[in-house]
mmCIF file of C-alpha atoms in Angstrom:
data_model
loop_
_atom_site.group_PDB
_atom_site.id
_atom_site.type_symbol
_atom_site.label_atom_id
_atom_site.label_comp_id
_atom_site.label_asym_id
_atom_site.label_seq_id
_atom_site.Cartn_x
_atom_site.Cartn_y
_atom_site.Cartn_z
ATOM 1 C CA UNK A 1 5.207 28.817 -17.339
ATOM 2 C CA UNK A 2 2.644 25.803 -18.180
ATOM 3 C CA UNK A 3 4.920 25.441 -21.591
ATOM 4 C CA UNK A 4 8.266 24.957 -19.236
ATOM 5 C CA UNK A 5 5.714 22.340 -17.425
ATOM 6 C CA UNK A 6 4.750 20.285 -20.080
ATOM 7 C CA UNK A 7 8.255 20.487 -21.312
ATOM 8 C CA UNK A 8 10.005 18.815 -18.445
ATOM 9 C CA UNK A 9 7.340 16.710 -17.790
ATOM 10 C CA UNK A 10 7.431 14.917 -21.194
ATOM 11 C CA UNK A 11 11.061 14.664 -20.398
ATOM 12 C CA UNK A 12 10.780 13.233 -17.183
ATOM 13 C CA UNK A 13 8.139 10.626 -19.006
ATOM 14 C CA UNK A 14 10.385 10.239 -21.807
ATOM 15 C CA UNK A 15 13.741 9.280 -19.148
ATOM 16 C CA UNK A 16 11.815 7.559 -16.580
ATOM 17 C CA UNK A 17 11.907 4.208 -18.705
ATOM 18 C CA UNK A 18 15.413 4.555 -19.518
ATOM 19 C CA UNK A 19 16.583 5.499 -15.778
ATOM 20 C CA UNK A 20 14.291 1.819 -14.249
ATOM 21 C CA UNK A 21 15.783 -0.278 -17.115
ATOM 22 C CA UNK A 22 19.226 -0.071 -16.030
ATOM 23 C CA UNK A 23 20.851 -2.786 -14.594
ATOM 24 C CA UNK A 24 21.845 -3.537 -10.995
ATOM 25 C CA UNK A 25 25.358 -3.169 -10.072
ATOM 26 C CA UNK A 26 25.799 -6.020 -7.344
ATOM 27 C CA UNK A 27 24.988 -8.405 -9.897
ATOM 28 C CA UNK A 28 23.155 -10.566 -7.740
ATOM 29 C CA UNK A 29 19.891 -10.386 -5.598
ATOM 30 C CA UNK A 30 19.118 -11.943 -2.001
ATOM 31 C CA UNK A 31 17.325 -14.965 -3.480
ATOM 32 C CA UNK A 32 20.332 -16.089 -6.081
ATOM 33 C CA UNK A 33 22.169 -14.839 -9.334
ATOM 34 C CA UNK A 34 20.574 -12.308 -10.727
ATOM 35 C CA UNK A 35 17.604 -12.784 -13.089
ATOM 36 C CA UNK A 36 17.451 -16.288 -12.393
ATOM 37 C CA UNK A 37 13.691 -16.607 -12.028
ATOM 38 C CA UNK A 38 10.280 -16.684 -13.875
ATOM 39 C CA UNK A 39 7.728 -14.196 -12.505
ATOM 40 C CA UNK A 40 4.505 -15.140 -13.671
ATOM 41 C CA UNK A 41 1.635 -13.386 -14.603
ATOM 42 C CA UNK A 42 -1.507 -12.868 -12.637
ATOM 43 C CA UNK A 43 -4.251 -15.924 -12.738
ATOM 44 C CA UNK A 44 -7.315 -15.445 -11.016
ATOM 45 C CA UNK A 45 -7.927 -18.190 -8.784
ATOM 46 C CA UNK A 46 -11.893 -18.976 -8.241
ATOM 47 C CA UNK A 47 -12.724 -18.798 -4.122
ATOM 48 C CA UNK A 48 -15.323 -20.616 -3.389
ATOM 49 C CA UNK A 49 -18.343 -21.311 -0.395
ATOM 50 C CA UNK A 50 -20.667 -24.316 -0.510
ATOM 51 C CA UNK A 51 -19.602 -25.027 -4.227
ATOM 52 C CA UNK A 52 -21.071 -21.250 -5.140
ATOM 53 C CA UNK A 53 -18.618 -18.760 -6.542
ATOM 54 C CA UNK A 54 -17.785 -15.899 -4.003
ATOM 55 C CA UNK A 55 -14.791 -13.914 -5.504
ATOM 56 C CA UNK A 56 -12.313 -14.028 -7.085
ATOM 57 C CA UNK A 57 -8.138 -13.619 -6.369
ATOM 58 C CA UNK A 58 -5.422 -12.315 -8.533
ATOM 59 C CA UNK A 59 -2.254 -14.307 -7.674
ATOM 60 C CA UNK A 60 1.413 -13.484 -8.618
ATOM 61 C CA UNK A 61 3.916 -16.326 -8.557
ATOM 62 C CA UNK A 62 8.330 -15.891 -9.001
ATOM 63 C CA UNK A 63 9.823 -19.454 -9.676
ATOM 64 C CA UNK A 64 12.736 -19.157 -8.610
ATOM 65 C CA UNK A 65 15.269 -21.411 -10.911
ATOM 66 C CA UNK A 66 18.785 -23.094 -9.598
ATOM 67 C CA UNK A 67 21.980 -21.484 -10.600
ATOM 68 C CA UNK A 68 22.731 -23.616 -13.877
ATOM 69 C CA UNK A 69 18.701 -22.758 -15.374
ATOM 70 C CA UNK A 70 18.523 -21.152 -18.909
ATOM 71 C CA UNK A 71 16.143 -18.541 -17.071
ATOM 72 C CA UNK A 72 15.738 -16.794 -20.824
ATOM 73 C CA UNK A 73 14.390 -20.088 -21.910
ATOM 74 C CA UNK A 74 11.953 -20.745 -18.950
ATOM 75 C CA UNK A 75 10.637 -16.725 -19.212
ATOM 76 C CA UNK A 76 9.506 -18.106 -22.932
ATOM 77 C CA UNK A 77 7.796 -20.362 -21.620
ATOM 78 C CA UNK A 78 5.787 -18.452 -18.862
ATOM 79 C CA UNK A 79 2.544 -19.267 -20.638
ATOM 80 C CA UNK A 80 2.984 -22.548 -19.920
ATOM 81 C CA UNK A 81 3.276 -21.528 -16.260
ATOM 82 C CA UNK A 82 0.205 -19.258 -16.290
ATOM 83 C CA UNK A 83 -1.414 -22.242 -18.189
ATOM 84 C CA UNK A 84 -0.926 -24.824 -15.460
ATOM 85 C CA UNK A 85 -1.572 -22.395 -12.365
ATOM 86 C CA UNK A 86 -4.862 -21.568 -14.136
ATOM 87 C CA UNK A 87 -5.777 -25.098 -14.260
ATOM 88 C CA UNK A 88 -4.886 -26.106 -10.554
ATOM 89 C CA UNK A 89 -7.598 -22.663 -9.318
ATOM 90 C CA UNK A 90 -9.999 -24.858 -11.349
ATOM 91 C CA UNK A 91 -9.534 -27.886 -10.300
ATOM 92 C CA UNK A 92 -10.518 -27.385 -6.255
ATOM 93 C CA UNK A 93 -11.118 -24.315 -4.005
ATOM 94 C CA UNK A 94 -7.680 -22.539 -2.612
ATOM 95 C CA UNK A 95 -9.850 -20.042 -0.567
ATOM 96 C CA UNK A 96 -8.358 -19.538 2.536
ATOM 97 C CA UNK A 97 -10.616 -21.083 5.217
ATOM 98 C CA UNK A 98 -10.934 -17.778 7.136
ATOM 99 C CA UNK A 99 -10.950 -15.409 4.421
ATOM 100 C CA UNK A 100 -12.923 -15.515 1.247
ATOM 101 C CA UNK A 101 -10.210 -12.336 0.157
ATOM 102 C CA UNK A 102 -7.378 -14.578 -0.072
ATOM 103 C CA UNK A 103 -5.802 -17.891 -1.125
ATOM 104 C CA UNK A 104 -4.973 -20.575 1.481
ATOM 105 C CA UNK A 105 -1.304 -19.909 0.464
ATOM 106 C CA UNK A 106 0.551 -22.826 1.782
ATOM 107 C CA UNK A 107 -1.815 -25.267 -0.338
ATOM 108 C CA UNK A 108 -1.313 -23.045 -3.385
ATOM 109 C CA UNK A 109 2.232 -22.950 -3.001
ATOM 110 C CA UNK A 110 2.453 -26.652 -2.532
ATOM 111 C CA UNK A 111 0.404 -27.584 -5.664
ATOM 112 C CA UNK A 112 1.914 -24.963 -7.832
ATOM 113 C CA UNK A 113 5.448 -26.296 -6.895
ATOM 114 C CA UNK A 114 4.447 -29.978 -8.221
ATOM 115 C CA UNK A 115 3.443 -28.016 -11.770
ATOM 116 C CA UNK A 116 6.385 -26.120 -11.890
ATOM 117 C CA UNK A 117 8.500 -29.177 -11.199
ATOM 118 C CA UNK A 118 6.565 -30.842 -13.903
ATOM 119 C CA UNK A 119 7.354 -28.188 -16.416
ATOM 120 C CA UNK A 120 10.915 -27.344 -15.737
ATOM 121 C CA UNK A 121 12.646 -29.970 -13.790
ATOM 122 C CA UNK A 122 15.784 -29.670 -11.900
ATOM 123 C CA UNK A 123 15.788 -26.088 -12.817
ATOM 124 C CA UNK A 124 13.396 -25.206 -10.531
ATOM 125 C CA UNK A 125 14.416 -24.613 -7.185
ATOM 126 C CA UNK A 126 11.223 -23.108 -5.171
ATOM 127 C CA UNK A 127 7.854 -21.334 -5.967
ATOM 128 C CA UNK A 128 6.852 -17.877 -4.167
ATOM 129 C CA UNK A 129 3.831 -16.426 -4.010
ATOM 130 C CA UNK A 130 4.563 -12.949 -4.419
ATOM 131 C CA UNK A 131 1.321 -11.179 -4.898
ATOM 132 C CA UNK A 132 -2.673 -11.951 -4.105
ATOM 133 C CA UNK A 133 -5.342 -9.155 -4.782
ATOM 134 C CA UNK A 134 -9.275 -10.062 -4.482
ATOM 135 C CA UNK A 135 -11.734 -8.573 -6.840
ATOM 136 C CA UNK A 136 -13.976 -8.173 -3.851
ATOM 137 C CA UNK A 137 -12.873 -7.025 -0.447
ATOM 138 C CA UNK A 138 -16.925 -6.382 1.081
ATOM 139 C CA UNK A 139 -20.067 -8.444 0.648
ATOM 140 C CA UNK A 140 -18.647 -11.887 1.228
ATOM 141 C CA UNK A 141 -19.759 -13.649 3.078
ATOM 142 C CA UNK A 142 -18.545 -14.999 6.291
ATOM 143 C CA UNK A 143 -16.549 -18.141 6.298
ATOM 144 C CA UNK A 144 -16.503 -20.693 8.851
ATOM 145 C CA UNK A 145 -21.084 -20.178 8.845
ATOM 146 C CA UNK A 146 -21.171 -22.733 5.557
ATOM 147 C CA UNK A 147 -21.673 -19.409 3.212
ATOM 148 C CA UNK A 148 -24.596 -18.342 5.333
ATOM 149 C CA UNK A 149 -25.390 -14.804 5.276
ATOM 150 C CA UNK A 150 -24.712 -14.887 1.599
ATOM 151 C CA UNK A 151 -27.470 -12.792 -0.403
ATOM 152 C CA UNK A 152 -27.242 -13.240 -3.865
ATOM 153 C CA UNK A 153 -25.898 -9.772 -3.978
ATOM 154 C CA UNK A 154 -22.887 -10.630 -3.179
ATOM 155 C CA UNK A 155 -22.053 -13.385 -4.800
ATOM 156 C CA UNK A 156 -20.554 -13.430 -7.987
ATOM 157 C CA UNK A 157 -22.739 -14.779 -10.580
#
């Protein structure tokens, strides 16, 4: 009985890959041709509270390209995507002014755009932030107090 177990699980291991890497059958998805996008890797973007380091969120990013867009060259050059949404965490705070879990979204959509633009031109056509995930969801402290209530406890060294 376990042997008939382990048997058709290895298969079901073994075809699950196979069965999620076929293709779709439309052809085309809701936001263009299909495949015609970048989806970039998570960055973690630096939140902070009174210039101190309070977490930390995991953003996702699709760049979504136009119609015409060599989308097997631009998905080669997703490092330089990563690259440049790294850099704009770093260069100001993003955290979202009543939430030290999340991103202000609109702002990081905005300035991510610009980069993308910068990077790939007219093949871009719009930026979507797909994904945010904090490393910390308790011990922040509150926003909107000026980071008071903050123990060094909970905030990130």
């Amino acid at each position: 009985m376990i042997r008939r177990t382990l048997v058709l699980a290895s298969i079901a291991l073994i075809a699950a890959p196979a069965l999620a890497a076929e293709p779709d059958k439309s052809g085309a998805s809701k936001d263009g041709p299909a495949g015609q996008y970048v989806d970039v890797s998570p960055v973690a973007i630096p939140i902070l509270a009174d210039g101190r380091l309070v977490n930390y969120v995991f953003v996702t990013f699709r760049v979504q390209l136009t119609a015409m867009a060599d989308a097997s060259k631009w998905r080669a050059k997703e490092p330089y995507f990563r690259d440049a949404l790294a850099r704009i965490g770093n260069r100001g705070s993003f955290a979202d002014p009543k939430d030290y879990a999340a991103v202000d979204a609109p702002k990081l959509t905005a300035a991510f755009q610009r980069e993308a633009v910068a990077i790939a031109g007219r093949d871009v056509k719009a930026v979507t932030l797909t994904a945010q995930m904090p490393k910390q969801r308790l011990g922040l402290p509150r926003p909107g107090r000026g980071g008071q209530g903050a123990s060094p406890r909970n905030v990130l060294p």
